[in-house]
PDB file of C-alpha atoms in Angstrom:
ATOM      1  CA  MET A   1      97.681 102.136  31.026  1.00 69.00           C
ATOM      2  CA  ALA A   2      99.970 104.383  33.206  1.00 79.00           C
ATOM      3  CA  MET A   3     102.142 102.384  35.635  1.00 80.00           C
ATOM      4  CA  PRO A   4     101.564 103.077  39.316  1.00 82.00           C
ATOM      5  CA  SER A   5     103.428 105.379  41.165  1.00 89.00           C
ATOM      6  CA  GLN A   6     105.333 104.503  44.104  1.00 89.00           C
ATOM      7  CA  GLU A   7     103.081 105.639  46.565  1.00 91.00           C
ATOM      8  CA  GLU A   8     100.697 103.839  44.728  1.00 90.00           C
ATOM      9  CA  GLN A   9     102.030 100.469  44.763  1.00 91.00           C
ATOM     10  CA  VAL A  10     103.017 100.610  48.483  1.00 91.00           C
ATOM     11  CA  GLN A  11      99.398 101.505  49.282  1.00 92.00           C
ATOM     12  CA  GLY A  12      98.399  98.964  47.434  1.00 90.00           C
ATOM     13  CA  MET A  13     100.291  96.322  48.958  1.00 88.00           C
ATOM     14  CA  LEU A  14      99.515  97.409  52.319  1.00 92.00           C
ATOM     15  CA  GLN A  15      95.964  96.751  51.559  1.00 92.00           C
ATOM     16  CA  HIS A  16      96.361  93.545  50.153  1.00 91.00           C
ATOM     17  CA  ALA A  17      98.400  92.782  53.515  1.00 90.00           C
ATOM     18  CA  GLU A  18      94.974  94.145  55.190  1.00 91.00           C
ATOM     19  CA  GLN A  19      93.336  91.904  53.460  1.00 92.00           C
ATOM     20  CA  CYS A  20      95.504  88.591  53.748  1.00 90.00           C
ATOM     21  CA  SER A  21      95.546  89.167  57.748  1.00 90.00           C
ATOM     22  CA  SER A  22      91.796  88.477  57.532  1.00 91.00           C
ATOM     23  CA  THR A  23      91.980  84.944  56.858  1.00 93.00           C
ATOM     24  CA  HIS A  24      95.680  84.625  58.210  1.00 91.00           C
ATOM     25  CA  GLN A  25      96.182  81.127  60.543  1.00 91.00           C
ATOM     26  CA  PRO A  26      98.509  82.069  63.101  1.00 90.00           C
ATOM     27  CA  LEU A  27     102.563  80.890  62.371  1.00 87.00           C
ATOM     28  CA  PRO A  28     104.319  78.326  64.608  1.00 86.00           C
ATOM     29  CA  THR A  29     106.782  79.725  67.018  1.00 87.00           C
ATOM     30  CA  LEU A  30     110.073  79.353  66.389  1.00 85.00           C
ATOM     31  CA  GLU A  31     109.777  76.092  69.435  1.00 85.00           C
ATOM     32  CA  GLN A  32     107.270  74.748  67.691  1.00 86.00           C
ATOM     33  CA  LEU A  33     108.873  74.712  63.917  1.00 83.00           C
ATOM     34  CA  ARG A  34     112.079  73.666  65.347  1.00 80.00           C
ATOM     35  CA  GLY A  35     109.736  70.731  66.748  1.00 81.00           C
ATOM     36  CA  SER A  36     107.855  70.084  63.492  1.00 80.00           C
ATOM     37  CA  LEU A  37     111.653  68.721  61.948  1.00 75.00           C
ATOM     38  CA  PRO A  38     111.993  65.246  62.272  1.00 70.00           C
ATOM     39  CA  PRO A  39     114.862  64.508  64.864  1.00 71.00           C
ATOM     40  CA  GLY A  40     118.302  65.527  63.349  1.00 69.00           C
ATOM     41  CA  ALA A  41     116.531  67.342  60.039  1.00 71.00           C
ATOM     42  CA  SER A  42     117.254  70.826  59.549  1.00 80.00           C
ATOM     43  CA  VAL A  43     116.485  73.801  57.184  1.00 85.00           C
ATOM     44  CA  VAL A  44     117.828  74.102  53.572  1.00 91.00           C
ATOM     45  CA  MET A  45     118.947  77.916  52.944  1.00 94.00           C
ATOM     46  CA  VAL A  46     118.987  79.567  49.369  1.00 96.00           C
ATOM     47  CA  VAL A  47     120.764  82.477  49.029  1.00 97.00           C
ATOM     48  CA  THR A  48     120.053  83.970  45.914  1.00 97.00           C
ATOM     49  CA  CYS A  49     119.789  87.721  44.237  1.00 97.00           C
ATOM     50  CA  CYS A  50     117.235  90.291  45.575  1.00 96.00           C
ATOM     51  CA  ASP A  51     116.392  90.776  42.043  1.00 96.00           C
ATOM     52  CA  PRO A  52     112.321  90.974  41.469  1.00 94.00           C
ATOM     53  CA  ARG A  53     112.785  88.677  38.327  1.00 95.00           C
ATOM     54  CA  VAL A  54     114.414  86.056  40.237  1.00 95.00           C
ATOM     55  CA  LEU A  55     111.606  83.917  42.327  1.00 92.00           C
ATOM     56  CA  PRO A  56     113.553  80.832  43.886  1.00 92.00           C
ATOM     57  CA  ASP A  57     110.091  79.731  45.703  1.00 88.00           C
ATOM     58  CA  GLN A  58     108.645  79.060  42.341  1.00 89.00           C
ATOM     59  CA  PHE A  59     111.351  77.718  40.225  1.00 90.00           C
ATOM     60  CA  LEU A  60     112.394  75.684  43.137  1.00 90.00           C
ATOM     61  CA  GLY A  61     108.651  74.769  43.735  1.00 85.00           C
ATOM     62  CA  GLY A  62     106.933  75.973  47.020  1.00 70.00           C
ATOM     63  CA  PHE A  63     109.001  75.036  49.988  1.00 70.00           C
ATOM     64  CA  GLY A  64     107.290  76.307  52.896  1.00 70.00           C
ATOM     65  CA  MET A  65     108.956  76.906  56.365  1.00 68.00           C
ATOM     66  CA  LYS A  66     111.749  74.174  55.820  1.00 75.00           C
ATOM     67  CA  VAL A  67     113.642  76.517  53.412  1.00 82.00           C
ATOM     68  CA  SER A  68     114.539  79.541  54.370  1.00 87.00           C
ATOM     69  CA  GLU A  69     115.958  82.385  51.851  1.00 92.00           C
ATOM     70  CA  VAL A  70     118.386  85.252  52.090  1.00 95.00           C
ATOM     71  CA  ARG A  71     118.779  87.728  49.149  1.00 96.00           C
ATOM     72  CA  ASN A  72     120.300  90.211  48.510  1.00 97.00           C
ATOM     73  CA  ALA A  73     122.189  92.130  45.537  1.00 96.00           C
ATOM     74  CA  GLY A  74     124.481  89.541  43.549  1.00 96.00           C
ATOM     75  CA  GLY A  75     123.232  86.570  46.308  1.00 97.00           C
ATOM     76  CA  ARG A  76     126.708  87.021  47.683  1.00 97.00           C
ATOM     77  CA  ALA A  77     127.592  84.552  50.641  1.00 98.00           C
ATOM     78  CA  SER A  78     129.679  87.077  52.583  1.00 96.00           C
ATOM     79  CA  GLU A  79     126.358  89.326  52.579  1.00 96.00           C
ATOM     80  CA  ALA A  80     124.665  86.537  53.687  1.00 97.00           C
ATOM     81  CA  LEU A  81     126.580  84.782  56.502  1.00 97.00           C
ATOM     82  CA  ARG A  82     125.611  86.345  59.626  1.00 97.00           C
ATOM     83  CA  SER A  83     121.870  85.758  58.480  1.00 96.00           C
ATOM     84  CA  LEU A  84     123.487  81.691  57.963  1.00 96.00           C
ATOM     85  CA  ILE A  85     124.726  81.929  61.374  1.00 96.00           C
ATOM     86  CA  CYS A  86     121.571  82.989  63.312  1.00 94.00           C
ATOM     87  CA  VAL A  87     119.335  80.787  61.224  1.00 92.00           C
ATOM     88  CA  ASP A  88     122.046  77.429  61.797  1.00 91.00           C
ATOM     89  CA  HIS A  89     121.625  78.757  65.700  1.00 90.00           C
ATOM     90  CA  VAL A  90     118.009  79.291  65.850  1.00 88.00           C
ATOM     91  CA  LEU A  91     117.133  76.020  63.558  1.00 87.00           C
ATOM     92  CA  GLY A  92     119.684  74.435  62.028  1.00 88.00           C
ATOM     93  CA  VAL A  93     120.953  74.469  58.539  1.00 91.00           C
ATOM     94  CA  GLY A  94     121.705  71.825  56.739  1.00 90.00           C
ATOM     95  CA  ALA A  95     122.778  72.200  53.600  1.00 93.00           C
ATOM     96  CA  VAL A  96     122.956  76.091  51.447  1.00 96.00           C
ATOM     97  CA  ILE A  97     122.098  76.690  47.806  1.00 96.00           C
ATOM     98  CA  VAL A  98     123.885  79.493  46.565  1.00 98.00           C
ATOM     99  CA  ILE A  99     122.164  80.437  43.045  1.00 98.00           C
ATOM    100  CA  HIS A 100     123.587  83.296  41.102  1.00 98.00           C
ATOM    101  CA  HIS A 101     120.921  84.393  37.919  1.00 97.00           C
ATOM    102  CA  THR A 102     122.123  85.472  34.447  1.00 97.00           C
ATOM    103  CA  ASP A 103     121.960  89.586  33.408  1.00 97.00           C
ATOM    104  CA  CYS A 104     122.303  89.924  37.159  1.00 96.00           C
ATOM    105  CA  GLY A 105     122.932  93.492  38.164  1.00 92.00           C
ATOM    106  CA  LEU A 106     125.760  92.876  39.484  1.00 89.00           C
ATOM    107  CA  THR A 107     127.729  91.615  35.965  1.00 94.00           C
ATOM    108  CA  HIS A 108     126.417  95.229  34.555  1.00 95.00           C
ATOM    109  CA  LEU A 109     128.110  97.324  37.510  1.00 91.00           C
ATOM    110  CA  ARG A 110     131.794  97.894  38.775  1.00 94.00           C
ATOM    111  CA  ASN A 111     133.131  99.025  41.774  1.00 91.00           C
ATOM    112  CA  ASP A 112     134.761 102.107  39.629  1.00 93.00           C
ATOM    113  CA  PHE A 113     131.800 103.418  38.682  1.00 95.00           C
ATOM    114  CA  LEU A 114     129.736 103.087  42.280  1.00 95.00           C
ATOM    115  CA  HIS A 115     132.527 104.665  43.676  1.00 96.00           C
ATOM    116  CA  SER A 116     132.617 107.986  41.657  1.00 95.00           C
ATOM    117  CA  SER A 117     128.738 108.010  41.852  1.00 95.00           C
ATOM    118  CA  LEU A 118     129.101 107.978  45.394  1.00 96.00           C
ATOM    119  CA  THR A 119     132.249 110.313  46.060  1.00 97.00           C
ATOM    120  CA  GLN A 120     129.451 112.887  43.932  1.00 97.00           C
ATOM    121  CA  LYS A 121     126.911 112.093  46.490  1.00 97.00           C
ATOM    122  CA  ALA A 122     129.221 112.503  49.478  1.00 97.00           C
ATOM    123  CA  PRO A 123     132.193 113.616  48.519  1.00 97.00           C
ATOM    124  CA  GLN A 124     132.443 113.937  52.574  1.00 98.00           C
ATOM    125  CA  ASN A 125     132.872 110.152  52.441  1.00 97.00           C
ATOM    126  CA  ALA A 126     135.399 109.849  49.748  1.00 96.00           C
ATOM    127  CA  ALA A 127     138.009 107.463  52.101  1.00 96.00           C
ATOM    128  CA  GLU A 128     135.355 105.248  53.060  1.00 97.00           C
ATOM    129  CA  ILE A 129     133.431 104.922  49.777  1.00 96.00           C
ATOM    130  CA  ALA A 130     137.095 104.067  48.334  1.00 96.00           C
ATOM    131  CA  LYS A 131     137.124 100.968  50.520  1.00 95.00           C
ATOM    132  CA  MET A 132     133.893  99.351  49.450  1.00 94.00           C
ATOM    133  CA  ASP A 133     133.858  96.278  47.544  1.00 92.00           C
ATOM    134  CA  PHE A 134     130.719  95.924  45.718  1.00 93.00           C
ATOM    135  CA  LEU A 135     131.401  92.380  44.920  1.00 92.00           C
ATOM    136  CA  GLU A 136     130.765  92.953  41.097  1.00 93.00           C
ATOM    137  CA  ILE A 137     130.548  89.749  39.142  1.00 94.00           C
ATOM    138  CA  LEU A 138     132.631  89.374  36.152  1.00 95.00           C
ATOM    139  CA  ASP A 139     132.039  85.420  35.462  1.00 96.00           C
ATOM    140  CA  LEU A 140     129.200  83.710  36.923  1.00 96.00           C
ATOM    141  CA  LYS A 141     130.361  80.312  37.281  1.00 97.00           C
ATOM    142  CA  ALA A 142     133.362  82.042  39.304  1.00 97.00           C
ATOM    143  CA  SER A 143     131.264  83.905  41.611  1.00 97.00           C
ATOM    144  CA  VAL A 144     128.940  81.087  42.223  1.00 98.00           C
ATOM    145  CA  ILE A 145     132.245  79.332  43.154  1.00 98.00           C
ATOM    146  CA  GLU A 146     133.865  81.673  45.094  1.00 97.00           C
ATOM    147  CA  ASP A 147     130.322  81.671  47.110  1.00 98.00           C
ATOM    148  CA  MET A 148     130.442  78.155  47.596  1.00 98.00           C
ATOM    149  CA  LYS A 149     134.127  78.261  49.269  1.00 97.00           C
ATOM    150  CA  ILE A 150     133.561  81.077  51.702  1.00 97.00           C
ATOM    151  CA  LEU A 151     130.885  78.810  53.132  1.00 97.00           C
ATOM    152  CA  LYS A 152     132.865  76.005  52.978  1.00 96.00           C
ATOM    153  CA  ASP A 153     135.736  77.796  54.462  1.00 96.00           C
ATOM    154  CA  SER A 154     134.033  79.812  57.243  1.00 97.00           C
ATOM    155  CA  PRO A 155     135.028  78.864  60.383  1.00 97.00           C
ATOM    156  CA  TYR A 156     132.009  79.897  61.663  1.00 96.00           C
ATOM    157  CA  LEU A 157     129.666  77.279  59.851  1.00 94.00           C
ATOM    158  CA  ARG A 158     129.943  73.414  60.431  1.00 89.00           C
ATOM    159  CA  LYS A 159     132.277  71.798  58.106  1.00 90.00           C
ATOM    160  CA  ASP A 160     129.838  68.560  57.228  1.00 90.00           C
ATOM    161  CA  LEU A 161     127.436  71.428  55.833  1.00 92.00           C
ATOM    162  CA  LYS A 162     126.287  70.709  52.179  1.00 95.00           C
ATOM    163  CA  VAL A 163     126.838  73.588  49.977  1.00 97.00           C
ATOM    164  CA  TYR A 164     125.401  73.465  46.413  1.00 98.00           C
ATOM    165  CA  GLY A 165     125.960  75.839  43.392  1.00 98.00           C
ATOM    166  CA  TYR A 166     123.629  76.921  40.536  1.00 98.00           C
ATOM    167  CA  VAL A 167     123.546  79.669  37.858  1.00 98.00           C
ATOM    168  CA  TYR A 168     119.598  80.100  37.062  1.00 97.00           C
ATOM    169  CA  ASP A 169     119.136  81.506  33.406  1.00 97.00           C
ATOM    170  CA  ILE A 170     116.319  84.109  33.409  1.00 96.00           C
ATOM    171  CA  LYS A 171     115.330  83.447  29.694  1.00 97.00           C
ATOM    172  CA  THR A 172     115.393  79.227  30.276  1.00 96.00           C
ATOM    173  CA  GLY A 173     114.298  79.024  33.703  1.00 95.00           C
ATOM    174  CA  LYS A 174     117.149  76.468  33.876  1.00 96.00           C
ATOM    175  CA  LEU A 175     119.540  76.142  36.709  1.00 97.00           C
ATOM    176  CA  GLN A 176     123.148  74.772  35.869  1.00 97.00           C
ATOM    177  CA  ASP A 177     125.044  73.343  38.242  1.00 97.00           C
ATOM    178  CA  VAL A 178     128.045  74.744  39.356  1.00 98.00           C
ATOM    179  CA  LYS A 179     131.259  72.624  40.668  1.00 92.00           C
ATOM    180  CA  GLU A 180     133.839  73.754  42.600  1.00 80.00           C
TER     181      GLU A 180
END
Protein backbone atom coordinates (compact mmCIF):
# COMPACT_ATOMS: atom_id res chain seq x y z
CA MET A 1 0.00 0.00 0.00
CA ALA A 2 1.39 3.39 -1.00
CA MET A 3 2.05 6.04 1.61
CA PRO A 4 -0.41 8.93 1.40
CA SER A 5 0.95 12.17 -0.02
CA GLN A 6 1.60 15.07 2.34
CA GLU A 7 -1.53 16.77 1.01
CA GLU A 8 -3.56 13.61 1.75
CA GLN A 9 -2.05 13.43 5.25
CA VAL A 10 -2.97 17.05 5.98
CA GLN A 11 -6.48 16.57 4.62
CA GLY A 12 -6.87 13.41 6.73
CA MET A 13 -5.81 15.32 9.84
CA LEU A 14 -8.25 18.12 9.09
CA GLN A 15 -11.07 15.60 8.56
CA HIS A 16 -10.19 13.95 11.88
CA ALA A 17 -10.24 17.36 13.62
CA GLU A 18 -13.66 18.06 12.14
CA GLN A 19 -14.96 14.69 13.39
CA CYS A 20 -13.52 15.33 16.86
CA SER A 21 -15.16 18.75 17.01
CA SER A 22 -18.59 17.12 16.91
CA THR A 23 -18.00 15.61 20.37
CA HIS A 24 -15.71 18.35 21.71
CA GLN A 25 -16.33 19.52 25.26
CA PRO A 26 -15.35 23.13 25.99
CA LEU A 27 -11.95 23.45 27.64
CA PRO A 28 -11.49 25.51 30.79
CA THR A 29 -10.31 29.09 30.55
CA LEU A 30 -6.89 29.84 32.00
CA GLU A 31 -8.61 31.30 35.05
CA GLN A 32 -10.59 28.09 35.52
CA LEU A 33 -7.48 25.98 34.98
CA ARG A 34 -5.55 27.98 37.59
CA GLY A 35 -8.50 27.57 39.96
CA SER A 36 -8.50 23.80 39.45
CA LEU A 37 -4.98 23.47 40.84
CA PRO A 38 -4.76 22.89 44.60
CA PRO A 39 -3.43 25.91 46.55
CA GLY A 40 0.30 26.23 46.00
CA ALA A 41 0.27 23.65 43.22
CA SER A 42 1.74 24.24 39.80
CA VAL A 43 2.18 22.44 36.52
CA VAL A 44 5.05 20.24 35.45
CA MET A 45 6.77 21.17 32.20
CA VAL A 46 8.28 18.52 29.95
CA VAL A 47 10.99 19.74 27.58
CA THR A 48 11.69 17.19 24.88
CA CYS A 49 12.40 16.67 21.21
CA CYS A 50 9.85 17.23 18.45
CA ASP A 51 10.79 13.83 16.96
CA PRO A 52 7.49 12.05 16.20
CA ARG A 53 8.82 8.83 17.79
CA VAL A 54 9.10 10.54 21.18
CA LEU A 55 5.65 10.79 22.79
CA PRO A 56 6.00 11.76 26.46
CA ASP A 57 2.26 11.64 27.11
CA GLN A 58 2.49 7.92 26.29
CA PHE A 59 5.66 6.91 28.17
CA LEU A 60 5.03 9.24 31.14
CA GLY A 61 1.32 8.45 31.32
CA GLY A 62 -1.62 10.52 30.17
CA PHE A 63 -1.14 13.68 32.14
CA GLY A 64 -3.94 15.94 30.97
CA MET A 65 -3.84 19.64 31.76
CA LYS A 66 -1.54 19.42 34.79
CA VAL A 67 1.51 19.01 32.54
CA SER A 68 2.66 21.17 29.68
CA GLU A 69 5.09 20.17 26.93
CA VAL A 70 7.65 22.18 25.03
CA ARG A 71 9.01 20.35 22.01
CA ASN A 72 11.81 21.46 19.75
CA ALA A 73 14.64 19.90 17.77
CA GLY A 74 16.76 18.11 20.37
CA GLY A 75 14.53 19.11 23.27
CA ARG A 76 16.92 21.93 24.07
CA ALA A 77 16.28 24.11 27.11
CA SER A 78 17.64 27.33 25.63
CA GLU A 79 14.91 27.24 22.96
CA ALA A 80 12.26 26.19 25.49
CA LEU A 81 13.05 28.97 27.96
CA ARG A 82 10.61 31.51 26.47
CA SER A 83 7.74 29.03 26.74
CA LEU A 84 8.73 28.05 30.29
CA ILE A 85 8.75 31.68 31.38
CA CYS A 86 5.33 32.30 29.84
CA VAL A 87 3.69 29.19 31.36
CA ASP A 88 5.28 29.98 34.72
CA HIS A 89 3.70 33.44 34.67
CA VAL A 90 0.29 32.14 33.57
CA LEU A 91 -0.04 28.89 35.57
CA GLY A 92 3.09 28.49 37.66
CA VAL A 93 5.70 25.85 36.92
CA GLY A 94 6.85 23.73 39.85
CA ALA A 95 9.11 21.29 38.03
CA VAL A 96 10.70 20.76 34.65
CA ILE A 97 11.58 17.38 33.18
CA VAL A 98 14.23 17.56 30.44
CA ILE A 99 14.16 14.48 28.20
CA HIS A 100 16.61 13.86 25.36
CA HIS A 101 16.51 10.58 23.44
CA THR A 102 18.69 8.05 21.69
CA ASP A 103 19.03 8.34 17.91
CA CYS A 104 18.07 12.02 18.03
CA GLY A 105 18.51 13.89 14.76
CA LEU A 106 20.80 16.37 16.53
CA THR A 107 23.21 13.51 17.30
CA HIS A 108 23.52 13.04 13.52
CA LEU A 109 23.68 16.68 12.41
CA ARG A 110 26.65 18.98 12.83
CA ASN A 111 26.73 22.76 12.76
CA ASP A 112 29.27 22.84 9.91
CA PHE A 113 27.10 20.62 7.71
CA LEU A 114 24.01 22.75 8.35
CA HIS A 115 25.98 25.96 7.80
CA SER A 116 27.19 24.64 4.45
CA SER A 117 23.76 23.42 3.41
CA LEU A 118 22.03 26.67 4.32
CA THR A 119 24.74 28.80 2.71
CA GLN A 120 24.16 26.92 -0.55
CA LYS A 121 20.43 27.67 -0.29
CA ALA A 122 20.82 31.29 0.78
CA PRO A 123 24.36 32.53 0.01
CA GLN A 124 23.27 36.13 0.57
CA ASN A 125 22.79 35.23 4.27
CA ALA A 126 26.20 33.55 4.75
CA ALA A 127 27.30 35.88 7.57
CA GLU A 128 24.08 35.30 9.52
CA ILE A 129 24.22 31.54 8.88
CA ALA A 130 27.80 31.34 10.16
CA LYS A 131 26.60 32.62 13.56
CA MET A 132 23.82 30.02 13.91
CA ASP A 133 24.16 27.34 16.56
CA PHE A 134 21.93 24.35 15.93
CA LEU A 135 22.76 22.94 19.38
CA GLU A 136 24.24 19.72 18.03
CA ILE A 137 24.37 16.86 20.52
CA LEU A 138 27.69 15.06 20.83
CA ASP A 139 26.92 13.33 24.14
CA LEU A 140 23.35 12.71 25.31
CA LYS A 141 24.03 12.77 29.05
CA ALA A 142 26.18 15.88 28.72
CA SER A 143 23.47 17.65 26.72
CA VAL A 144 20.86 16.85 29.38
CA ILE A 145 23.19 18.15 32.12
CA GLU A 146 23.87 21.30 30.07
CA ASP A 147 20.14 21.92 29.64
CA MET A 148 19.41 21.31 33.32
CA LYS A 149 22.11 23.86 34.18
CA ILE A 150 20.62 26.42 31.75
CA LEU A 151 17.28 26.15 33.55
CA LYS A 152 18.73 26.17 37.07
CA ASP A 153 20.96 29.15 36.28
CA SER A 154 18.32 31.19 34.48
CA PRO A 155 17.68 34.53 36.19
CA TYR A 156 14.12 34.35 34.81
CA LEU A 157 13.08 31.19 36.66
CA ARG A 158 12.73 30.59 40.40
CA LYS A 159 15.80 29.23 42.14
CA ASP A 160 13.66 26.60 43.90
CA LEU A 161 12.40 25.20 40.57
CA LYS A 162 12.90 21.43 40.52
CA VAL A 163 14.68 20.27 37.36
CA TYR A 164 14.97 16.60 36.41
CA GLY A 165 16.88 15.12 33.48
CA TYR A 166 16.53 11.87 31.58
CA VAL A 167 17.61 10.10 28.42
CA TYR A 168 14.79 8.16 26.76
CA ASP A 169 15.90 5.00 24.96
CA ILE A 170 13.74 4.62 21.84
CA LYS A 171 14.55 0.89 21.61
CA THR A 172 13.73 -0.14 25.20
CA GLY A 173 11.33 2.64 26.20
CA LYS A 174 13.31 3.14 29.42
CA LEU A 175 14.24 6.48 30.94
CA GLN A 176 17.78 6.79 32.28
CA ASP A 177 18.08 9.27 35.14
CA VAL A 178 20.75 11.91 34.54
CA LYS A 179 22.29 13.69 37.52
CA GLU A 180 24.40 16.83 37.38
